[in-house]
Amino acid sequence: DIQMSQSPSTVSASVGDKVTITCRASRSIGSWLAWYQLKPGKAPQFLIYQASHLQSGVPSRFSGSGSGTEFTLTISSLQPDDFATYYCQQYNIDPRTFGQGTKVEIK
Amino acid sequence: QVQLVQSGAEVKKPGASVKVSCKAYGYSFTNCDINWVRLAAGQGLEWVGRLNPNAGHTDLTQKFQDRVTMTMDTSTSTAYMELRSLRSEDTAVYYCARGSPIVEADVDYWGQGTPVTVSS
């Protein structure tokens, strides 16, 4: 199975800050990477596919980059609605695997 | 609009089975896979497997192959996931998620999650 790791596990930030989350794959997955946002009690939200393509309706302050084994999710100016946990997921091969999550919390 | 609505919270004893439902709205049910993913407290997301409603075919993570059955009722656009021989480590929130019709993507819309608690 492909192992996915994220860093940091927690980031403390303020509204307006730029936040960057890193995701690494144990072997190359090309650009087959997605990012999701999870909040307690709510349906997870799909943010980015194929490493850098923004899902329709997702605010442009979210962006993704990378290929191969290293990827990043960037929130250019953190908004109150962005405090959540973010997960990367590889879909290059089954079984789909996820990173362990990065919690973005209020500083 | 696309929506996946899941059944309510469950509490089960070890060794029992649980069946979670996921009703799809706003698209043609047989056109997209249904994936199941779980989130246990203090752990990351874990993919359980997927169901192709058109062919009835399932793909399961190896660790779940002996205990999970995925089924569907196309007349009600509902997918089901049954997990048998429950143990405490199966306590988690179980999500269904639609396979994206965008070829370059994987899953897009998710259900709200069904908490399953396994406790004696």
mmCIF file of C-alpha atoms in Angstrom:
data_model
loop_
_atom_site.group_PDB
_atom_site.id
_atom_site.type_symbol
_atom_site.label_atom_id
_atom_site.label_comp_id
_atom_site.label_asym_id
_atom_site.label_seq_id
_atom_site.Cartn_x
_atom_site.Cartn_y
_atom_site.Cartn_z
ATOM 1 C CA ASP A 1 0.000 0.000 0.000
ATOM 2 C CA ILE A 2 1.115 3.580 -0.603
ATOM 3 C CA GLN A 3 1.732 5.399 2.681
ATOM 4 C CA MET A 4 0.749 9.050 2.888
ATOM 5 C CA SER A 5 2.165 11.390 5.512
ATOM 6 C CA GLN A 6 1.210 14.956 6.296
ATOM 7 C CA SER A 7 2.971 17.724 8.146
ATOM 8 C CA PRO A 8 2.441 19.437 10.402
ATOM 9 C CA SER A 9 -0.177 17.481 12.335
ATOM 10 C CA THR A 10 -1.490 20.722 13.816
ATOM 11 C CA VAL A 11 -1.042 24.315 12.741
ATOM 12 C CA SER A 12 -2.109 27.263 14.875
ATOM 13 C CA ALA A 13 -2.919 30.315 12.808
ATOM 14 C CA SER A 14 -4.891 33.540 12.790
ATOM 15 C CA VAL A 15 -7.447 34.876 10.353
ATOM 16 C CA GLY A 16 -5.575 36.333 7.398
ATOM 17 C CA ASP A 17 -2.525 34.096 7.790
ATOM 18 C CA LYS A 18 -1.096 32.017 4.972
ATOM 19 C CA VAL A 19 -1.125 28.308 5.796
ATOM 20 C CA THR A 20 0.802 25.589 3.989
ATOM 21 C CA ILE A 21 0.308 21.859 4.548
ATOM 22 C CA THR A 22 2.666 19.251 3.102
ATOM 23 C CA CYS A 23 1.731 15.748 2.004
ATOM 24 C CA ARG A 24 4.249 13.083 1.044
ATOM 25 C CA ALA A 25 3.693 9.738 -0.662
ATOM 26 C CA SER A 26 5.860 6.661 -0.043
ATOM 27 C CA ARG A 27 6.271 6.277 -3.803
ATOM 28 C CA SER A 28 5.367 8.293 -6.862
ATOM 29 C CA ILE A 29 1.672 8.835 -7.458
ATOM 30 C CA GLY A 30 2.016 11.210 -10.397
ATOM 31 C CA SER A 31 -0.588 13.908 -9.832
ATOM 32 C CA TRP A 32 -3.274 11.573 -8.494
ATOM 33 C CA LEU A 33 -3.795 13.454 -5.263
ATOM 34 C CA ALA A 34 -6.857 15.046 -3.699
ATOM 35 C CA TRP A 35 -7.441 17.266 -0.673
ATOM 36 C CA TYR A 36 -10.495 17.221 1.593
ATOM 37 C CA GLN A 37 -11.695 19.386 4.461
ATOM 38 C CA LEU A 38 -13.398 17.787 7.468
ATOM 39 C CA LYS A 39 -15.393 19.457 10.204
ATOM 40 C CA PRO A 40 -17.065 17.602 13.091
ATOM 41 C CA GLY A 41 -20.645 16.639 12.354
ATOM 42 C CA LYS A 42 -20.533 17.813 8.740
ATOM 43 C CA ALA A 43 -20.064 16.116 5.402
ATOM 44 C CA PRO A 44 -16.435 16.322 4.283
ATOM 45 C CA GLN A 45 -15.763 18.826 1.514
ATOM 46 C CA PHE A 46 -13.810 18.013 -1.622
ATOM 47 C CA LEU A 47 -11.330 20.794 -2.348
ATOM 48 C CA ILE A 48 -8.721 19.822 -4.923
ATOM 49 C CA TYR A 49 -8.159 17.013 -7.406
ATOM 50 C CA GLN A 50 -5.226 15.986 -9.539
ATOM 51 C CA ALA A 51 -2.954 17.845 -7.111
ATOM 52 C CA SER A 52 -3.763 21.353 -8.308
ATOM 53 C CA HIS A 53 -7.258 21.536 -9.789
ATOM 54 C CA LEU A 54 -9.758 23.406 -7.675
ATOM 55 C CA GLN A 55 -13.164 21.759 -7.377
ATOM 56 C CA SER A 56 -15.987 23.979 -8.620
ATOM 57 C CA GLY A 57 -17.227 26.308 -5.899
ATOM 58 C CA VAL A 58 -14.112 26.096 -3.730
ATOM 59 C CA PRO A 59 -12.744 29.547 -2.843
ATOM 60 C CA SER A 60 -9.679 30.627 -4.784
ATOM 61 C CA ARG A 61 -7.687 31.149 -1.570
ATOM 62 C CA PHE A 62 -7.163 27.377 -1.661
ATOM 63 C CA SER A 63 -4.490 26.067 -3.988
ATOM 64 C CA GLY A 64 -2.563 22.858 -4.454
ATOM 65 C CA SER A 65 0.718 21.960 -6.052
ATOM 66 C CA GLY A 66 3.192 19.145 -6.455
ATOM 67 C CA SER A 67 3.661 15.878 -8.260
ATOM 68 C CA GLY A 68 5.427 12.586 -7.723
ATOM 69 C CA THR A 69 5.844 12.229 -3.977
ATOM 70 C CA GLU A 70 5.559 15.743 -2.546
ATOM 71 C CA PHE A 71 2.492 17.950 -2.514
ATOM 72 C CA THR A 72 1.259 21.074 -0.777
ATOM 73 C CA LEU A 73 -2.065 22.637 0.070
ATOM 74 C CA THR A 74 -1.957 26.367 0.605
ATOM 75 C CA ILE A 75 -4.606 28.642 2.072
ATOM 76 C CA SER A 76 -3.506 32.116 1.059
ATOM 77 C CA SER A 77 -5.519 34.080 3.636
ATOM 78 C CA LEU A 78 -7.157 32.014 6.340
ATOM 79 C CA GLN A 79 -10.844 32.701 6.930
ATOM 80 C CA PRO A 80 -12.961 31.747 9.965
ATOM 81 C CA ASP A 81 -14.678 29.001 7.964
ATOM 82 C CA ASP A 82 -11.313 27.363 7.215
ATOM 83 C CA PHE A 83 -10.609 26.120 10.737
ATOM 84 C CA ALA A 84 -10.909 22.385 10.155
ATOM 85 C CA THR A 85 -8.878 19.239 9.544
ATOM 86 C CA TYR A 86 -7.404 18.675 6.102
ATOM 87 C CA TYR A 87 -6.569 15.324 4.551
ATOM 88 C CA CYS A 88 -4.662 14.396 1.438
ATOM 89 C CA GLN A 89 -5.544 11.209 -0.449
ATOM 90 C CA GLN A 90 -3.785 9.312 -3.196
ATOM 91 C CA TYR A 91 -5.880 7.702 -5.892
ATOM 92 C CA ASN A 92 -3.122 6.406 -8.102
ATOM 93 C CA ILE A 93 -3.772 2.844 -7.021
ATOM 94 C CA ASP A 94 -6.002 0.767 -4.735
ATOM 95 C CA PRO A 95 -6.291 0.765 -1.823
ATOM 96 C CA ARG A 96 -6.905 4.487 -1.674
ATOM 97 C CA THR A 97 -4.921 5.876 1.235
ATOM 98 C CA PHE A 98 -5.044 9.092 3.186
ATOM 99 C CA GLY A 99 -2.649 11.165 5.191
ATOM 100 C CA GLN A 100 -3.228 11.318 8.938
ATOM 101 C CA GLY A 101 -4.705 14.801 8.732
ATOM 102 C CA THR A 102 -3.641 18.334 9.611
ATOM 103 C CA LYS A 103 -5.751 20.278 12.062
ATOM 104 C CA VAL A 104 -5.851 24.017 11.452
ATOM 105 C CA GLU A 105 -6.743 25.655 14.735
ATOM 106 C CA ILE A 106 -7.206 29.184 15.953
ATOM 107 C CA LYS A 107 -4.064 30.744 17.377
ATOM 108 C CA GLN B 1 -28.156 19.226 -6.136
ATOM 109 C CA VAL B 2 -26.102 16.164 -5.323
ATOM 110 C CA GLN B 3 -26.623 14.935 -1.785
ATOM 111 C CA LEU B 4 -25.838 11.724 0.065
ATOM 112 C CA VAL B 5 -27.936 11.112 3.167
ATOM 113 C CA GLN B 6 -26.826 8.407 5.570
ATOM 114 C CA SER B 7 -28.656 6.459 8.243
ATOM 115 C CA GLY B 8 -28.397 7.363 11.907
ATOM 116 C CA ALA B 9 -25.984 6.472 14.660
ATOM 117 C CA GLU B 10 -25.654 2.853 15.740
ATOM 118 C CA VAL B 11 -24.517 1.188 18.964
ATOM 119 C CA LYS B 12 -23.584 -2.467 18.705
ATOM 120 C CA LYS B 13 -22.048 -5.150 20.861
ATOM 121 C CA PRO B 14 -18.840 -6.925 19.888
ATOM 122 C CA GLY B 15 -19.512 -9.746 17.456
ATOM 123 C CA ALA B 16 -22.670 -8.150 16.070
ATOM 124 C CA SER B 17 -23.212 -6.706 12.587
ATOM 125 C CA VAL B 18 -24.131 -3.210 11.434
ATOM 126 C CA LYS B 19 -25.654 -2.089 8.156
ATOM 127 C CA VAL B 20 -25.285 1.558 7.147
ATOM 128 C CA SER B 21 -27.305 3.078 4.334
ATOM 129 C CA CYS B 22 -26.509 5.940 1.966
ATOM 130 C CA LYS B 23 -29.322 7.414 -0.132
ATOM 131 C CA ALA B 24 -28.322 9.422 -3.181
ATOM 132 C CA TYR B 25 -30.120 12.466 -4.509
ATOM 133 C CA GLY B 26 -29.584 14.771 -7.451
ATOM 134 C CA TYR B 27 -27.857 12.501 -9.972
ATOM 135 C CA SER B 28 -28.283 9.181 -11.736
ATOM 136 C CA PHE B 29 -27.353 6.625 -9.060
ATOM 137 C CA THR B 30 -25.992 3.994 -11.435
ATOM 138 C CA ASN B 31 -23.601 6.420 -13.127
ATOM 139 C CA CYS B 32 -21.180 6.820 -10.209
ATOM 140 C CA ASP B 33 -19.411 4.511 -7.772
ATOM 141 C CA ILE B 34 -20.145 4.716 -4.053
ATOM 142 C CA ASN B 35 -17.076 4.616 -1.819
ATOM 143 C CA TRP B 36 -17.055 3.926 1.914
ATOM 144 C CA VAL B 37 -14.500 5.570 4.195
ATOM 145 C CA ARG B 38 -14.218 5.521 7.971
ATOM 146 C CA LEU B 39 -12.701 7.853 10.546
ATOM 147 C CA ALA B 40 -11.855 6.500 13.971
ATOM 148 C CA ALA B 41 -11.071 8.836 16.857
ATOM 149 C CA GLY B 42 -7.409 9.774 16.878
ATOM 150 C CA GLN B 43 -6.849 8.091 13.526
ATOM 151 C CA GLY B 44 -6.903 9.220 9.924
ATOM 152 C CA LEU B 45 -9.366 8.450 7.205
ATOM 153 C CA GLU B 46 -9.410 4.836 6.069
ATOM 154 C CA TRP B 47 -10.838 3.669 2.743
ATOM 155 C CA VAL B 48 -13.020 0.587 3.117
ATOM 156 C CA GLY B 49 -13.897 0.027 -0.528
ATOM 157 C CA ARG B 50 -16.205 0.962 -3.373
ATOM 158 C CA LEU B 51 -19.346 -0.307 -5.077
ATOM 159 C CA ASN B 52 -20.101 0.106 -8.756
ATOM 160 C CA PRO B 53 -23.907 0.405 -8.837
ATOM 161 C CA ASN B 54 -24.038 -0.218 -12.572
ATOM 162 C CA ALA B 55 -22.263 -3.581 -12.489
ATOM 163 C CA GLY B 56 -22.792 -4.459 -8.834
ATOM 164 C CA HIS B 57 -19.038 -4.991 -8.538
ATOM 165 C CA THR B 58 -17.159 -4.178 -5.354
ATOM 166 C CA ASP B 59 -13.513 -3.484 -4.576
ATOM 167 C CA LEU B 60 -12.538 -3.850 -0.934
ATOM 168 C CA THR B 61 -9.423 -3.151 1.063
ATOM 169 C CA GLN B 62 -7.887 -6.486 1.945
ATOM 170 C CA LYS B 63 -8.411 -6.070 5.702
ATOM 171 C CA PHE B 64 -12.175 -5.799 5.179
ATOM 172 C CA GLN B 65 -12.685 -8.482 2.541
ATOM 173 C CA ASP B 66 -13.919 -11.103 5.007
ATOM 174 C CA ARG B 67 -16.210 -8.826 7.018
ATOM 175 C CA VAL B 68 -17.722 -6.229 4.663
ATOM 176 C CA THR B 69 -20.512 -6.569 2.120
ATOM 177 C CA MET B 70 -21.571 -3.667 -0.078
ATOM 178 C CA THR B 71 -24.965 -3.787 -1.749
ATOM 179 C CA MET B 72 -27.444 -1.437 -3.383
ATOM 180 C CA ASP B 73 -31.084 -0.904 -4.214
ATOM 181 C CA THR B 74 -31.269 0.963 -7.505
ATOM 182 C CA SER B 75 -35.027 1.463 -7.136
ATOM 183 C CA THR B 76 -34.386 3.759 -4.157
ATOM 184 C CA SER B 77 -30.875 4.963 -5.156
ATOM 185 C CA THR B 78 -29.517 3.600 -1.893
ATOM 186 C CA ALA B 79 -26.200 1.936 -1.159
ATOM 187 C CA TYR B 80 -25.528 -0.203 1.883
ATOM 188 C CA MET B 81 -22.418 -1.287 3.733
ATOM 189 C CA GLU B 82 -22.627 -4.170 6.194
ATOM 190 C CA LEU B 83 -19.760 -4.809 8.605
ATOM 191 C CA ARG B 84 -19.838 -8.116 10.492
ATOM 192 C CA SER B 85 -18.065 -9.516 13.549
ATOM 193 C CA LEU B 86 -17.719 -6.048 15.025
ATOM 194 C CA ARG B 87 -14.904 -5.301 17.425
ATOM 195 C CA SER B 88 -14.113 -2.244 19.517
ATOM 196 C CA GLU B 89 -11.613 -0.965 16.949
ATOM 197 C CA ASP B 90 -14.462 -0.681 14.421
ATOM 198 C CA THR B 91 -15.848 2.230 16.439
ATOM 199 C CA ALA B 92 -15.726 5.081 13.943
ATOM 200 C CA VAL B 93 -17.716 7.447 11.783
ATOM 201 C CA TYR B 94 -18.521 5.756 8.485
ATOM 202 C CA TYR B 95 -18.904 7.944 5.395
ATOM 203 C CA CYS B 96 -20.174 7.193 1.932
ATOM 204 C CA ALA B 97 -18.726 9.246 -0.906
ATOM 205 C CA ARG B 98 -19.635 9.465 -4.559
ATOM 206 C CA GLY B 99 -17.117 8.539 -7.200
ATOM 207 C CA SER B 100 -16.621 11.675 -9.228
ATOM 208 C CA PRO B 101 -17.828 11.781 -12.829
ATOM 209 C CA ILE B 102 -14.709 13.844 -13.525
ATOM 210 C CA VAL B 103 -12.255 11.264 -14.826
ATOM 211 C CA GLU B 104 -9.301 13.075 -13.283
ATOM 212 C CA ALA B 105 -10.862 13.093 -9.809
ATOM 213 C CA ASP B 106 -11.716 10.293 -7.357
ATOM 214 C CA VAL B 107 -14.569 11.107 -4.969
ATOM 215 C CA ASP B 108 -16.479 14.343 -4.678
ATOM 216 C CA TYR B 109 -19.672 14.481 -2.600
ATOM 217 C CA TRP B 110 -19.749 12.875 0.837
ATOM 218 C CA GLY B 111 -22.515 11.857 3.190
ATOM 219 C CA GLN B 112 -22.795 13.378 6.643
ATOM 220 C CA GLY B 113 -21.355 10.289 8.309
ATOM 221 C CA THR B 114 -22.826 7.543 10.478
ATOM 222 C CA PRO B 115 -21.248 7.073 13.926
ATOM 223 C CA VAL B 116 -20.925 3.411 14.857
ATOM 224 C CA THR B 117 -20.026 2.551 18.442
ATOM 225 C CA VAL B 118 -18.989 -0.978 19.363
ATOM 226 C CA SER B 119 -19.171 -1.541 23.071
ATOM 227 C CA SER B 120 -20.144 -4.300 25.432
#
